[in-house]
Coordinates of C-alpha atoms in Angstrom, one line a residue:
Chain A
X1 CA 65.2 101.5 91.1
X2 CA 67.3 102.1 94.0
X3 CA 69.3 105.0 94.1
X4 CA 73.3 104.8 93.5
X5 CA 75.3 103.5 96.2
X6 CA 76.4 105.5 99.2
X7 CA 80.1 105.2 98.7
X8 CA 81.2 106.4 101.7
X9 CA 81.1 104.9 105.1
X10 CA 79.9 107.1 108.3
X11 CA 82.6 108.3 110.6
X12 CA 86.4 109.2 110.0
X13 CA 86.9 110.0 106.1
X14 CA 89.2 107.4 105.0
X15 CA 92.2 107.0 102.2
X16 CA 91.6 106.0 99.0
X17 CA 93.2 104.3 96.0
X18 CA 92.2 105.6 92.8
X19 CA 93.3 103.1 89.6
X20 CA 93.2 105.1 86.5
X21 CA 92.7 103.2 82.8
X22 CA 92.1 104.4 79.5
X23 CA 91.1 103.1 76.2
X24 CA 90.7 104.6 72.7
X25 CA 90.5 103.7 69.1
X26 CA 91.2 105.5 66.1
X27 CA 91.4 108.6 68.3
X28 CA 94.8 110.4 68.5
X29 CA 94.8 111.4 64.9
X30 CA 91.5 113.2 65.0
X31 CA 91.0 111.7 61.4
X32 CA 87.9 109.5 62.2
X33 CA 85.0 111.1 63.7
X34 CA 83.9 108.0 65.3
X35 CA 87.0 107.4 66.5
X36 CA 86.6 107.2 70.6
X37 CA 88.5 107.8 73.7
X38 CA 87.0 106.2 77.1
X39 CA 88.5 106.8 80.5
X40 CA 87.6 105.2 84.0
X41 CA 88.5 105.3 87.8
X42 CA 88.2 102.8 90.4
X43 CA 87.9 104.3 93.7
X44 CA 88.7 101.7 96.4
X45 CA 89.3 102.6 100.1
X46 CA 92.6 101.4 100.9
X47 CA 91.1 99.9 104.4
X48 CA 89.3 97.4 101.7
X49 CA 92.4 96.2 99.9
X50 CA 92.9 93.0 101.6
X51 CA 89.3 92.0 101.3
X52 CA 89.7 93.2 97.2
X53 CA 92.7 91.1 97.7
X54 CA 91.1 87.7 98.5
X55 CA 87.7 88.6 96.4
X56 CA 90.1 89.3 93.2
X57 CA 92.0 85.9 93.6
X58 CA 88.8 84.2 93.2
X59 CA 87.2 86.2 90.3
X60 CA 90.9 85.7 88.5
X61 CA 90.5 81.9 89.1
X62 CA 87.2 81.7 87.6
X63 CA 88.2 83.9 84.8
X64 CA 91.3 81.7 84.2
X65 CA 89.2 78.6 84.0
X66 CA 86.9 80.3 81.6
X67 CA 89.6 81.3 79.2
X68 CA 90.8 77.9 79.0
X69 CA 87.6 75.8 78.4
X70 CA 85.5 78.3 76.5
X71 CA 88.4 80.2 74.5
X72 CA 90.9 77.3 74.2
X73 CA 93.3 79.4 75.7
X74 CA 96.5 79.4 78.0
X75 CA 95.2 81.0 81.3
X76 CA 96.2 84.4 81.7
X77 CA 98.2 86.2 84.6
X78 CA 95.4 88.9 84.8
X79 CA 91.8 90.1 84.1
X80 CA 91.7 91.4 80.6
X81 CA 88.9 93.5 78.9
X82 CA 89.8 91.8 75.4
X83 CA 89.3 88.2 76.9
X84 CA 86.2 89.3 78.9
X85 CA 84.4 90.3 75.6
X86 CA 85.3 87.2 74.0
X87 CA 83.5 85.1 76.6
X88 CA 79.6 83.8 75.9
X89 CA 76.9 86.4 77.5
X90 CA 76.0 84.1 80.4
X91 CA 79.8 83.7 81.5
X92 CA 80.4 87.6 81.4
X93 CA 77.3 87.8 83.0
X94 CA 78.4 85.7 85.6
X95 CA 81.7 87.1 86.1
X96 CA 80.3 91.2 86.1
X97 CA 78.1 89.8 89.1
X98 CA 80.9 88.6 90.6
X99 CA 82.9 91.5 90.0
X100 CA 80.1 94.0 91.1
X101 CA 79.5 92.0 94.4
X102 CA 83.1 92.7 94.7
X103 CA 82.7 96.4 94.6
X104 CA 80.0 96.7 96.7
X105 CA 81.4 95.0 99.6
X106 CA 84.2 97.2 99.6
X107 CA 82.7 100.3 99.3
X108 CA 84.3 101.4 95.7
X109 CA 83.1 103.6 93.4
X110 CA 83.4 104.0 89.8
X111 CA 83.7 107.1 87.7
X112 CA 83.6 106.9 84.0
X113 CA 83.5 109.4 80.7
X114 CA 83.3 108.4 76.9
X115 CA 83.7 110.7 74.1
X116 CA 83.9 110.5 70.4
X117 CA 86.7 112.5 68.2
X118 CA 83.3 114.5 66.4
X119 CA 82.0 115.4 69.7
X120 CA 85.8 116.2 71.1
X121 CA 86.4 118.7 68.1
X122 CA 82.9 120.5 68.2
X123 CA 83.3 121.1 72.1
X124 CA 86.2 123.1 71.7
X125 CA 83.9 125.2 68.5
X126 CA 81.1 125.7 70.9
X127 CA 82.8 127.1 73.4
X128 CA 84.3 129.6 71.1
X129 CA 81.1 130.1 69.4
X130 CA 79.6 131.0 73.3
X131 CA 82.6 132.9 74.2
X132 CA 81.5 135.8 71.2
X133 CA 77.8 135.6 72.9
X134 CA 76.5 133.0 69.6
X135 CA 73.9 131.0 70.4
X136 CA 73.8 128.4 67.4
X137 CA 76.7 126.8 65.7
X138 CA 77.4 128.6 62.2
X139 CA 76.1 126.9 59.2
X140 CA 79.5 126.6 58.1
X141 CA 80.2 124.4 61.2
X142 CA 81.8 121.7 58.9
X143 CA 84.3 124.0 57.7
X144 CA 85.2 125.3 61.2
X145 CA 85.2 121.5 62.2
X146 CA 88.1 120.7 59.8
X147 CA 90.1 123.8 60.4
X148 CA 89.5 122.9 64.4
X149 CA 90.5 119.0 63.9
X150 CA 93.5 120.0 62.2
X151 CA 94.7 122.9 65.1
X152 CA 94.0 120.0 67.6
X153 CA 95.9 117.2 66.0
X154 CA 98.8 119.7 65.7
X155 CA 98.3 120.4 69.3
X156 CA 98.2 116.9 70.6
X157 CA 101.2 116.1 68.7
X158 CA 103.1 119.1 70.2
X159 CA 101.7 118.3 73.9
X160 CA 100.8 121.9 74.0
X161 CA 99.3 122.7 77.4
X162 CA 95.9 125.1 77.1
X163 CA 95.5 126.8 80.5
X164 CA 91.6 127.8 79.2
X165 CA 90.9 124.1 78.4
X166 CA 92.0 122.8 81.4
X167 CA 89.9 125.5 83.8
X168 CA 87.1 124.1 81.7
X169 CA 87.6 120.8 82.3
X170 CA 88.3 121.6 86.3
X171 CA 85.1 123.8 86.3
X172 CA 83.1 121.0 84.4
X173 CA 84.2 118.3 86.4
X174 CA 83.2 119.8 89.5
X175 CA 79.8 119.1 88.6
X176 CA 80.7 115.6 88.9
X177 CA 80.9 115.9 92.7
X178 CA 78.1 118.6 93.2
X179 CA 75.5 117.4 91.2
X180 CA 73.6 115.5 93.7
X181 CA 75.6 116.6 96.8
Chain B
X1 CA 97.0 114.8 75.4
X2 CA 98.0 115.3 79.3
X3 CA 94.9 117.7 80.0
X4 CA 92.6 115.1 78.2
X5 CA 94.3 112.0 80.2
X6 CA 94.3 114.1 83.8
X7 CA 90.4 114.6 83.3
X8 CA 89.3 111.7 85.1
X9 CA 91.7 112.3 88.1
X10 CA 90.3 115.9 88.4
X11 CA 86.6 114.4 87.8
X12 CA 87.9 112.1 91.0
X13 CA 89.6 115.0 93.0
X14 CA 86.3 116.7 92.9
X15 CA 84.4 113.6 93.9
X16 CA 86.8 113.1 97.1
X17 CA 87.8 116.2 97.9
X18 CA 85.1 117.0 100.7
X19 CA 84.7 113.2 101.8
X20 CA 88.4 111.7 101.6
X21 CA 90.7 111.7 104.5
X22 CA 93.4 111.6 101.2
X23 CA 94.0 109.6 98.1
X24 CA 96.4 108.3 95.9
X25 CA 96.5 107.5 92.1
X26 CA 98.0 104.3 90.2
X27 CA 98.1 104.5 86.0
X28 CA 98.3 101.5 84.1
X29 CA 102.2 101.9 83.0
X30 CA 102.1 102.8 79.2
X31 CA 106.0 103.2 79.5
X32 CA 108.8 106.0 79.8
X33 CA 108.5 109.9 79.0
X34 CA 105.0 109.4 78.3
X35 CA 103.9 108.4 81.9
X36 CA 106.2 111.0 83.3
X37 CA 104.5 113.7 81.6
X38 CA 101.2 112.4 82.5
X39 CA 102.1 112.1 86.0
X40 CA 103.6 115.5 86.1
X41 CA 100.2 117.2 84.6
X42 CA 98.0 115.0 87.1
X43 CA 99.8 116.4 90.0
X44 CA 99.0 120.3 88.7
X45 CA 95.7 119.6 87.7
X46 CA 94.8 118.2 91.0
X47 CA 96.3 120.4 93.1
X48 CA 94.7 123.1 90.9
X49 CA 91.1 121.5 91.7
X50 CA 91.9 120.9 95.2
X51 CA 93.4 124.5 96.1
X52 CA 89.7 125.2 94.6
X53 CA 87.7 123.3 96.5
X54 CA 90.3 123.0 99.8
X55 CA 91.5 126.9 99.6
X56 CA 94.8 126.3 101.7
X57 CA 94.7 122.9 102.3
X58 CA 95.0 121.5 99.0
X59 CA 97.2 118.4 101.0
X60 CA 94.9 115.4 100.3
X61 CA 96.4 114.1 97.0
X62 CA 99.4 112.4 98.1
X63 CA 101.1 110.7 94.9
X64 CA 100.6 109.3 91.5
X65 CA 102.2 105.8 90.5
X66 CA 103.0 104.5 87.1
X67 CA 105.5 101.9 88.0
X68 CA 103.4 98.9 88.9
X69 CA 102.6 96.3 86.2
X70 CA 98.8 95.5 86.0
X71 CA 99.0 92.0 86.8
X72 CA 100.3 92.5 90.2
X73 CA 97.2 95.1 91.1
X74 CA 93.8 94.1 91.2
X75 CA 92.5 97.6 90.9
X76 CA 93.9 98.2 87.8
X77 CA 92.6 95.2 86.5
X78 CA 89.2 95.7 87.4
X79 CA 89.8 99.0 86.0
X80 CA 90.5 97.4 82.8
X81 CA 87.3 95.5 82.3
X82 CA 85.4 98.3 83.2
X83 CA 86.7 100.6 80.7
X84 CA 85.8 98.1 77.9
X85 CA 82.2 97.7 79.6
X86 CA 81.9 102.0 79.5
X87 CA 82.9 102.2 75.8
X88 CA 81.0 99.5 74.3
X89 CA 77.7 100.6 76.6
X90 CA 78.2 104.1 74.5
X91 CA 78.7 102.4 70.9
X92 CA 75.7 100.0 71.6
X93 CA 73.4 102.8 72.9
X94 CA 74.2 105.9 70.7
X95 CA 70.8 107.1 71.4
X96 CA 72.0 108.7 74.9
X97 CA 74.9 110.6 72.6
X98 CA 71.7 111.7 70.2
X99 CA 69.2 112.6 72.5
X100 CA 68.4 116.5 72.7
X101 CA 71.8 116.9 71.0
X102 CA 71.9 119.8 68.2
X103 CA 73.4 123.0 66.7
X104 CA 71.9 125.0 69.6
X105 CA 74.1 126.3 72.2
X106 CA 73.5 125.4 76.0
X107 CA 72.9 129.1 77.5
X108 CA 71.2 131.0 80.1
X109 CA 68.2 131.2 77.9
X110 CA 68.1 127.2 76.8
X111 CA 69.3 126.1 80.2
X112 CA 65.5 124.7 82.3
X113 CA 67.4 124.2 85.5
X114 CA 69.5 125.8 87.8
X115 CA 72.2 123.8 89.3
X116 CA 73.9 125.5 92.8
X117 CA 77.6 124.7 93.7
X118 CA 79.8 125.5 96.6
X119 CA 83.7 126.6 95.4
X120 CA 85.4 128.0 98.2
X121 CA 83.0 128.7 100.3
X122 CA 80.7 130.5 98.1
X123 CA 77.6 129.5 96.4
X124 CA 77.9 129.2 92.9
X125 CA 74.2 128.8 90.9
X126 CA 74.8 127.6 87.5
X127 CA 72.3 126.8 84.5
X128 CA 72.1 123.6 83.1
X129 CA 69.3 121.6 80.2
X130 CA 67.6 118.7 81.6
X131 CA 66.1 116.3 79.1
X132 CA 63.9 113.3 80.8
X133 CA 64.8 110.3 79.3
X134 CA 62.5 108.2 77.4
X135 CA 61.2 104.9 78.2
X136 CA 63.3 103.5 75.3
X137 CA 66.6 104.7 76.7
X138 CA 65.6 104.2 80.4
X139 CA 65.0 100.5 79.4
X140 CA 68.7 100.5 77.9
X141 CA 70.3 102.2 80.7
X142 CA 69.2 99.5 83.5
X143 CA 69.6 95.9 81.1
X144 CA 73.1 94.1 80.8
X145 CA 73.3 93.2 77.5
X146 CA 75.1 91.3 74.9
X147 CA 77.0 94.5 74.1
X148 CA 77.6 95.2 77.9
X149 CA 77.2 94.4 81.4
X150 CA 77.6 98.1 82.5
X151 CA 73.8 98.4 83.9
X152 CA 75.2 95.9 86.4
X153 CA 77.6 98.3 88.0
X154 CA 75.2 101.8 88.1
X155 CA 74.9 101.7 91.9
X156 CA 78.4 101.7 91.8
X157 CA 78.7 105.0 89.5
X158 CA 79.8 108.1 91.6
X159 CA 76.8 110.1 92.2
X160 CA 74.8 107.9 89.8
X161 CA 76.3 109.6 87.0
X162 CA 78.3 108.5 83.8
X163 CA 79.6 111.8 81.3
X164 CA 80.2 111.7 77.6
X165 CA 80.6 114.6 75.2
X166 CA 77.2 114.2 73.0
X167 CA 76.8 113.8 69.3
X168 CA 77.5 117.8 68.9
X169 CA 79.6 118.4 71.4
X170 CA 77.3 119.0 74.5
X171 CA 79.2 118.0 77.9
X172 CA 76.6 115.7 79.3
X173 CA 75.8 113.4 82.3
X174 CA 73.8 110.6 82.5
X175 CA 71.9 110.6 85.7
X176 CA 71.0 106.9 86.4
X177 CA 69.2 107.4 89.1
X178 CA 66.9 110.5 88.0
X179 CA 66.9 109.2 84.3
X180 CA 67.8 112.5 82.9
X181 CA 70.6 113.6 80.8
X182 CA 72.3 116.8 82.0
X183 CA 74.3 119.1 79.8
X184 CA 76.4 121.9 81.1
X185 CA 76.4 125.3 79.3
X186 CA 78.7 126.0 76.9

């Protein structure tokens, strides 16, 4: 398999535009362990905006035609994941390859992350166990899970920033940059 | 919530800090006060990361916008489609969340690899746990299916990595190039 595309052209560094979208399902109450949260960043060199604009217009036309012909619905004003998912696979495949080509010719990159409620809560418990020198989640992890889930749900409701967690987030994210470079 | 939603921009900040001249962030607007809080959190977290990496030159982050409608911004539309494909990929490929995930913490003792990273000019060694992907998961990683077309975009993934929190809470990168999963220490 070929390695990941080098998204950074040699020469002078450029300005980038980052487009952020997130998607969640039964996440915020933290009641459903299988609820999930996903985010995605699309990174585009600003110098490529005109190329993207032209290519996107073509992609959108194809998309709109498919909505009309395959889904029998009015043409939407924009690309939407919910509609994309409803296309037959052959059409989705064709659109995805067209989109991949756009990302390729514009030297774009993508960053994505996914987590379920269960992992989100357990990650927090693991951090605490590690801080006390433990090497294993305790046998009563389910009790701890329930307690921590309630605490986190309360925190989410109240929007209280947690500086320790923020630092952990910064540190973990550093790996994304430096794992291969 | 602000912290969680700020994580992606922190990741992007790290990715761009040494490679880009500067960058701006555009969010898909949710509306009102929520967007203002999120934008404020992003400003704080992004600046913090840049200060760590750039020291005094934390000047690459230019702005965060949340006032543009997605129908006028092609980049937001592409992000919307790909976010759905990432989520559906994980839902259809739970094996990437389950593999070598369990109650044992990832520590210096259980890590089997050392990663060297540079922060504010100092090289820091960090243990991590690598697990080679079995052939069944490698096939899933490289094949677009009815469930998700994400495999088509694997060469566009920053550093060839896709991130997740595994079933038992390990912070995990899936390395599409080296065909391994990388678990960070707890």
